[in-house]
CSV table of C-alpha atoms and ligand atoms in Angstrom, one decimal:
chain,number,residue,atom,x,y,z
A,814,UNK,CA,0.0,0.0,0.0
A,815,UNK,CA,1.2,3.4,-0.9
A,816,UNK,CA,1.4,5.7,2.1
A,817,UNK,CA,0.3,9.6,1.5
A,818,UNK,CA,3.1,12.5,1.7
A,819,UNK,CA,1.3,15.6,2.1
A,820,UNK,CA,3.2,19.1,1.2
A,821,UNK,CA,2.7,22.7,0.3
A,822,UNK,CA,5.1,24.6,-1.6
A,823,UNK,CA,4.9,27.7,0.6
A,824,UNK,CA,6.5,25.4,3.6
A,825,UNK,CA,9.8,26.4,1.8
A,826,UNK,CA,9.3,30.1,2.3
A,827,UNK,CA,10.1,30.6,6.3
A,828,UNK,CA,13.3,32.2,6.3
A,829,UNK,CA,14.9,32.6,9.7
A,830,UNK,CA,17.9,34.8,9.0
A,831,UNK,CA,21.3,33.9,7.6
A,832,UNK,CA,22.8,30.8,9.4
A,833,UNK,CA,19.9,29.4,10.8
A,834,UNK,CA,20.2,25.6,10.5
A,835,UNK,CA,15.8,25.3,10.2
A,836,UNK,CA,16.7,26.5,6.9
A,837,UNK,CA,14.4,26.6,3.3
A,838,UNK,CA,17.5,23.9,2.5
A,839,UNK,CA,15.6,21.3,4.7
A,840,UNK,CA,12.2,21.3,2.7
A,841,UNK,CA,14.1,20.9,-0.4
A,842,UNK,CA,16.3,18.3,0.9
A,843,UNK,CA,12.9,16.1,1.7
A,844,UNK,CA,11.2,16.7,-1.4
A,845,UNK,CA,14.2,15.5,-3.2
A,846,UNK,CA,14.9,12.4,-1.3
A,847,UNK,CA,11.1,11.7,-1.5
A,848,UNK,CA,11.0,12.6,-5.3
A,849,UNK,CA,13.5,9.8,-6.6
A,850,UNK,CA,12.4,7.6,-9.0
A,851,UNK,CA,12.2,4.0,-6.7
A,852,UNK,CA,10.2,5.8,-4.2
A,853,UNK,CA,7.1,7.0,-6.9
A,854,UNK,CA,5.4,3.3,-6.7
A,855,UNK,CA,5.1,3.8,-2.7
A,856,UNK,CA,4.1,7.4,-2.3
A,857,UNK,CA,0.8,9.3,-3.3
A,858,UNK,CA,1.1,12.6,-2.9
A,859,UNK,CA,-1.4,15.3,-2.4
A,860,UNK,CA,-1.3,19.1,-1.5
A,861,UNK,CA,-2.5,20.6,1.1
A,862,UNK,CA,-4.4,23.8,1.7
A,863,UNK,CA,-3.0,26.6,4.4
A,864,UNK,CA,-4.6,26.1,7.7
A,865,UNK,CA,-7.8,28.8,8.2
A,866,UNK,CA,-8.1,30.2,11.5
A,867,UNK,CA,-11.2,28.2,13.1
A,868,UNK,CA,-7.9,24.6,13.3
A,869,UNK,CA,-5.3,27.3,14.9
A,870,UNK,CA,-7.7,28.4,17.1
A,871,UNK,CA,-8.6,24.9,18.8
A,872,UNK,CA,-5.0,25.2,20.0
A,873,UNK,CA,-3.8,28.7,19.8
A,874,UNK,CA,-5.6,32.1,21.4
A,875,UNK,CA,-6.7,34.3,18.9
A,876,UNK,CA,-4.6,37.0,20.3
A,877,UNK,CA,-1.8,35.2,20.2
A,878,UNK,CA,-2.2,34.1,16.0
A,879,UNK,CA,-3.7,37.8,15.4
A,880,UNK,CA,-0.1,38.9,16.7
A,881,UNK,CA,2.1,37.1,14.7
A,882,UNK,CA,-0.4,37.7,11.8
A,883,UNK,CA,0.2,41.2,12.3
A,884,UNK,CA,4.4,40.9,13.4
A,885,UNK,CA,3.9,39.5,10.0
A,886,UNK,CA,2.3,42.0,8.0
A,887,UNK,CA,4.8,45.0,9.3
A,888,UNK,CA,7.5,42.2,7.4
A,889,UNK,CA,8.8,39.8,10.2
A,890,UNK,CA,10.8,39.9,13.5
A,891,UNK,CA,12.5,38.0,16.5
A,892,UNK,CA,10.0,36.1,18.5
A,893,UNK,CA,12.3,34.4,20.5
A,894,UNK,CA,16.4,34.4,20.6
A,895,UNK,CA,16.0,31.5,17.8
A,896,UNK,CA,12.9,32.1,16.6
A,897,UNK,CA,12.2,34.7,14.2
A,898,UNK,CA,9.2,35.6,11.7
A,899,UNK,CA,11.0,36.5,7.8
A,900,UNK,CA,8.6,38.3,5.4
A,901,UNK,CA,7.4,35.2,3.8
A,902,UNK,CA,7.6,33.2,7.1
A,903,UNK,CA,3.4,33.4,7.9
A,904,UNK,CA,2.3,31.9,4.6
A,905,UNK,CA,4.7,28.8,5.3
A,906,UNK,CA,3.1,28.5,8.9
A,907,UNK,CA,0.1,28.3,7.9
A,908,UNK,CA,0.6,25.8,4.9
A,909,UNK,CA,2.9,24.0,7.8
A,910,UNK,CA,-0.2,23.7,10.0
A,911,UNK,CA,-2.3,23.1,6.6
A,912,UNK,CA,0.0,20.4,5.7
A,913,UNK,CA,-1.2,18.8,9.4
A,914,UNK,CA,-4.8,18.8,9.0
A,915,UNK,CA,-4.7,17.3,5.8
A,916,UNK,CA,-2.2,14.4,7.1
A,917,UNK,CA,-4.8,13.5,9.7
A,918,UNK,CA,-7.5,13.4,6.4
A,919,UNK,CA,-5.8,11.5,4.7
A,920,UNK,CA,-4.3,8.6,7.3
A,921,UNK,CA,-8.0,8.1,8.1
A,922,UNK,CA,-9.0,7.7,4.6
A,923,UNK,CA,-6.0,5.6,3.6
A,924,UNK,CA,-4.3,4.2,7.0
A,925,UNK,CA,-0.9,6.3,6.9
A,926,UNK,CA,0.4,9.4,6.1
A,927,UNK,CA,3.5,11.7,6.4
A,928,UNK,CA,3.4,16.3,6.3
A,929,UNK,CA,5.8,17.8,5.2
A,930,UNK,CA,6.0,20.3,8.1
A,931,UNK,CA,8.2,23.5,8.0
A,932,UNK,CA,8.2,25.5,10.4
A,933,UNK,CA,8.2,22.4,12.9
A,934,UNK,CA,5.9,22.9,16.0
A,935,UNK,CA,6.3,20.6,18.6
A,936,UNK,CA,8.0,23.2,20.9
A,937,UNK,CA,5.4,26.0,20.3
A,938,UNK,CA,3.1,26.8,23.4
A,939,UNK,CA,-0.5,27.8,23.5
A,940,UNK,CA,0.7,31.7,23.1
A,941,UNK,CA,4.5,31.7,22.8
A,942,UNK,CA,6.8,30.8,19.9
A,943,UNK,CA,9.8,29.3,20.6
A,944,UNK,CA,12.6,26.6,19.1
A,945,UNK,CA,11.6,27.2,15.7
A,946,UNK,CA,8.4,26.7,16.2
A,947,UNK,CA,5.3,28.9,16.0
A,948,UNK,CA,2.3,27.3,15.7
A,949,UNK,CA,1.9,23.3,17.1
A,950,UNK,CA,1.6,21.1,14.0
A,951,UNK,CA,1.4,17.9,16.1
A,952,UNK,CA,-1.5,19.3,18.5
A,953,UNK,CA,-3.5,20.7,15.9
A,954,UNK,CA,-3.2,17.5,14.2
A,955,UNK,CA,-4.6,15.8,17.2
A,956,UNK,CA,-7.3,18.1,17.6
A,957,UNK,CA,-7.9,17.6,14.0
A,958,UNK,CA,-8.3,13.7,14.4
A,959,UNK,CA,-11.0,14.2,17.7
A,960,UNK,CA,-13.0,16.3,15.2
A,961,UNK,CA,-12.9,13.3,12.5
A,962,UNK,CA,-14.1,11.0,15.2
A,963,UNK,CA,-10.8,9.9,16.4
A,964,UNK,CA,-11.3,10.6,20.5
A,965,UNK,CA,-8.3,8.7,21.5
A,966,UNK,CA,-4.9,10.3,20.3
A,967,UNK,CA,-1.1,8.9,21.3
A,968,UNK,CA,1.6,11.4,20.2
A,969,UNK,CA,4.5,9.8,20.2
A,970,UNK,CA,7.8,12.2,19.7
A,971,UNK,CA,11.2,10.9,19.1
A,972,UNK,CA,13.0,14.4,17.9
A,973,UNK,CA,16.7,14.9,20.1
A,974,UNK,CA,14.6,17.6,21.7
A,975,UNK,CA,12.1,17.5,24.5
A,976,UNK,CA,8.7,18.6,23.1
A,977,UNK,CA,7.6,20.6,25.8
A,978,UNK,CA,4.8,22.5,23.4
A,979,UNK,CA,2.8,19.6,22.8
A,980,UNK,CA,3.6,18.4,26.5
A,981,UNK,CA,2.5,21.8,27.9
A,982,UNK,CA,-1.2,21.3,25.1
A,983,UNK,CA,-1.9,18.1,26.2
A,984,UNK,CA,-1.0,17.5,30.0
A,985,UNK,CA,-4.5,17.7,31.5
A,986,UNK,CA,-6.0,16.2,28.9
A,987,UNK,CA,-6.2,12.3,29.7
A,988,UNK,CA,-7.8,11.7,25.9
A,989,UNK,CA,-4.3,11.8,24.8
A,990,UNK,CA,-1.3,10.6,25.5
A,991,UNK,CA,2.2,11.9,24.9
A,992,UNK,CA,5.1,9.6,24.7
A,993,UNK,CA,8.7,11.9,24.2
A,994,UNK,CA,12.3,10.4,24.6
A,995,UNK,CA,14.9,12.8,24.3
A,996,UNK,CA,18.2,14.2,24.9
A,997,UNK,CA,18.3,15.3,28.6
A,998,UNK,CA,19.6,17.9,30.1
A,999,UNK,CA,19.0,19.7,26.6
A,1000,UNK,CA,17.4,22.5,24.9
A,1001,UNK,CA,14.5,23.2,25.6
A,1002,UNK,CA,14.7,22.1,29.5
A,1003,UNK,CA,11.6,20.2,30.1
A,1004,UNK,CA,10.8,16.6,30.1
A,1005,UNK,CA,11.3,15.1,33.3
A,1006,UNK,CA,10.4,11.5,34.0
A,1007,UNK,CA,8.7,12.9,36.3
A,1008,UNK,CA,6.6,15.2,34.4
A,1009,UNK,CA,3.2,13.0,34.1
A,1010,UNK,CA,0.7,15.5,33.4
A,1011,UNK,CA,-2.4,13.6,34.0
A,1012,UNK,CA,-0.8,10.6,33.9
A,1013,UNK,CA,-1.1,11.0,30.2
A,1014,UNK,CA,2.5,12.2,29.9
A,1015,UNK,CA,5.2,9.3,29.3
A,1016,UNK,CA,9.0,11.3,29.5
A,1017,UNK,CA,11.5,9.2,28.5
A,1018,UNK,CA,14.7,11.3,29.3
A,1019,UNK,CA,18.0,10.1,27.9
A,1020,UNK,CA,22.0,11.6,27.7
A,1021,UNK,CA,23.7,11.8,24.6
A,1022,UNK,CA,25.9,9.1,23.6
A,1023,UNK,CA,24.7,5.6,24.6
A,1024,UNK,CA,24.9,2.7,22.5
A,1025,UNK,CA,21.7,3.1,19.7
A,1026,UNK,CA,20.4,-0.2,20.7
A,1027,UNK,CA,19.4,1.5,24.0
A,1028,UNK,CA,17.6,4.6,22.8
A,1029,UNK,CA,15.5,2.1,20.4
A,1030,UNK,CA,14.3,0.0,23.3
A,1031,UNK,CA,13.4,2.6,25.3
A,1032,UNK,CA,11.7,4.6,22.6
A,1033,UNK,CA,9.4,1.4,22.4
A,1034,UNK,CA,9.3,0.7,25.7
A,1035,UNK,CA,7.9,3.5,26.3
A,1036,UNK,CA,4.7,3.1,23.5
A,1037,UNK,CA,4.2,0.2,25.5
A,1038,UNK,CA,3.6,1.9,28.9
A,1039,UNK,CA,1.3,4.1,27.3
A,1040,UNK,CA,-0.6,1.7,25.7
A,1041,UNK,CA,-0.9,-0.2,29.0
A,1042,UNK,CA,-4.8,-0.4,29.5
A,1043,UNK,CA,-5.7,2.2,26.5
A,1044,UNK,CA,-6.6,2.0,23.3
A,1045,UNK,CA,-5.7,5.3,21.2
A,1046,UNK,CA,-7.9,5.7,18.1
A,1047,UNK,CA,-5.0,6.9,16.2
A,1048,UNK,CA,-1.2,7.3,16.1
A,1049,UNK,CA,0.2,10.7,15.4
A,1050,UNK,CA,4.2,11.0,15.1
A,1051,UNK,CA,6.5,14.0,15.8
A,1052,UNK,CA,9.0,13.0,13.5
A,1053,UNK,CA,12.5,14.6,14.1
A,1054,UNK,CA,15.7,13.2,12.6
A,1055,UNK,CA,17.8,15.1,14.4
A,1056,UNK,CA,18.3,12.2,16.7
A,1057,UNK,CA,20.3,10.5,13.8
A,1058,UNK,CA,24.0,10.5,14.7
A,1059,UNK,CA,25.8,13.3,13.2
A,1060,UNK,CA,22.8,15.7,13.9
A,1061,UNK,CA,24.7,19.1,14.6
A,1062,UNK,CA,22.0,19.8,17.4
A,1063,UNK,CA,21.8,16.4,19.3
A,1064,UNK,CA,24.3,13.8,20.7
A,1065,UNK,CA,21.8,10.7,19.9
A,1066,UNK,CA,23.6,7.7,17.9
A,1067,UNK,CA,20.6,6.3,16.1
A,1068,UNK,CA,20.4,5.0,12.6
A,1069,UNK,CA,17.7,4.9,9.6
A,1070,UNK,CA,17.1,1.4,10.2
A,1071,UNK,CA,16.0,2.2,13.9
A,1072,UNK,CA,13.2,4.8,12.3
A,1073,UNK,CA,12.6,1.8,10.1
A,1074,UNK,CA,12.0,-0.4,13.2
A,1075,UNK,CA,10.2,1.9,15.0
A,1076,UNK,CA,8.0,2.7,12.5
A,1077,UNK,CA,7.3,-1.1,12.1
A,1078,UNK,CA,6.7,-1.9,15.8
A,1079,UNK,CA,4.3,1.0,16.2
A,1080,UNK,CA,2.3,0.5,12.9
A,1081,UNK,CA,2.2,-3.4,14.3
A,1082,UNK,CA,0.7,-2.1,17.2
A,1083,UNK,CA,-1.5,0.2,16.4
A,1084,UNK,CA,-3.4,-2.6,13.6
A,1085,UNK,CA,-5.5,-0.7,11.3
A,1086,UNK,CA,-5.7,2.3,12.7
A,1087,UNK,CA,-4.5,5.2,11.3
A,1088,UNK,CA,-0.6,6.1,11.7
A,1089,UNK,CA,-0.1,9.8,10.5
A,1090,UNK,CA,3.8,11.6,11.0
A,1091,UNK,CA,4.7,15.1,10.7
A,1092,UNK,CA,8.3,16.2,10.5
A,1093,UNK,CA,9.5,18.6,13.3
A,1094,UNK,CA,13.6,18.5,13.4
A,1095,UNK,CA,16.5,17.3,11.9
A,1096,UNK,CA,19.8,19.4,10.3
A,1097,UNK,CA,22.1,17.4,8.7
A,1098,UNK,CA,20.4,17.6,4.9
A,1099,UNK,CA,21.6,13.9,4.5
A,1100,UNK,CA,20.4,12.6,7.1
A,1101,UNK,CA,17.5,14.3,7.0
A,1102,UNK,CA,16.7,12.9,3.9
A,1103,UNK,CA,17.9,9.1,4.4
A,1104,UNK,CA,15.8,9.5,8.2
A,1105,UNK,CA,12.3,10.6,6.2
A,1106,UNK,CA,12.8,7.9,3.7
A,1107,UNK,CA,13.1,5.4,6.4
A,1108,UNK,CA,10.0,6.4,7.7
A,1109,UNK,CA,8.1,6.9,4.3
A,1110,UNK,CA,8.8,3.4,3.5
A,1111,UNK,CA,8.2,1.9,6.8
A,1112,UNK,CA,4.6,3.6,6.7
A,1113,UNK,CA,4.0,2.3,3.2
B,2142,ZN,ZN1,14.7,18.9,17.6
């Protein structure tokens, strides 16, 4: 079975100032990897629309998306010490968030599905950008999936970094569960294991360095915990691949084939319901590419 990639072409126009490693250079690096020829028999691919206000708000204040809408009309500006609106930044949010919704769509219709996401947004809170994030794909996407008649949501998260945006959307809300190993201490902070939330919260906090067999265990270990007693009606993925060894912003040592694996193990646990990723980090264009590959085939 084919699995669905989902883009938008204005996901390439954030621009966050010379040097930035969530460069334009990243979208392009995934459309290329995805576009080669042995790949076209195992991926359908379908455009999505920008996101409309009534999605964003379900997560977001309106005050908060009317200010960045207008921080983006006066032409851009810093947000954050790393996070910065560029004059073409806004149209790829929304297309980023866009590129979401339509993920969910689609992984119901057809079982799995992958977005395209640029700007990432697993570190963006309720009212605050931060991380290179501004709006939160991954929570939107989960709100998206309730309103399809999905109650039951697990967000799994295996980017280097902490996703303490979707942790701080999610932790009092027991119809979904958030499962997050990453590098710890690290940017952004957060992620405890003792960080629960409702007891929906499932940290699985990690140094930099160990042997990848150990990260991959405890990645799945953890989907296991959560799933202990609950049944999710659907299986959303913050995918980062900048917990592939050699990423410039994380010490993790994992390899393609463990994105392959995980992929597997979670698709085999979840049956037929729906398995949807989004793509949050990752920095090194090569492994970038060779990680999203991985995880297009694995869903395919
Ligand atoms: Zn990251």
């Amino acid at each position: 079975m084919p699995t669905t990639v989902v883009w938008n072409a204005a996901c390439r126009h954030h621009y966050g100032g010379a040097g930035h490693p969530e460069r334009p250079q990243r979208f392009e690096a995934v459309l290329e990897a995805l576009r080669a020829p042995d790949l076209a028999k195992v991926i359908d691919w379908i455009e999505a629309k920008p996101s409309g206000r009534a999605a964003i708000e379900r997560v977001h204040p309106a005050d908060y998306v009317s200010m960045l809408e207008t921080l983006a009309a006066k032409g851009g500006g810093a947000l954050d010490p790393d996070t910065f609106l560029g004059p073409r930044s806004w149209e790829s949010v929304l297309a980023s968030a866009g590129v979401a919704l339509t993920a969910v769509e689609q992984g119901i219709r057809t079982g799995t599905a992958f977005g395209i996401t640029r700007p990432p947004g697993h570190h963006a809170l309720a009212s605050r950008a931060m991380g290179f994030c501004f709006l939160n794909n991954v929570v939107l996407a989960a709100r998206q999936a309730q309103q399809l008649g999905k109650p039951r949501v697990l967000i799994v998260d295996w980017d280097v970094h902490h996703g303490n945006g979707t942790q701080a959307l999610v932790e009092r809300d027991p119809s979904i569960r958030f499962v997050s190993m990453h590098q710890y201490p690290w940017y952004p902070g957060t992620g405890a294991e003792d960080e629960r939330g409702v007891g929906n919260v499932f940290n699985i906090p990690r140094p930099g360095g160990l042997p990848r067999e150990v990260y991959a265990h405890d990645l799945i270990a953890g989907v296991d915990a959560a799933l202990k007693g609950w049944q999710p009606d659907m299986l959303l993925i913050s995918a980062g691949f900048d917990s592939l060894a050699g990423d410039p912003l994380g010490e993790f040592t994992l390899e393609p084939d463990d994105i392959t694996n995980w992929t597997a193990a979670f698709r085999e646990r979840m049956g037929q319901r729906p398995v949807v990723a989004v793509l949050e980090g990752g920095y090194r264009l090569d492994l970038l590419a060779a990680g999203v590959v991985a995880l297009v085939r694995a869903l395919s």
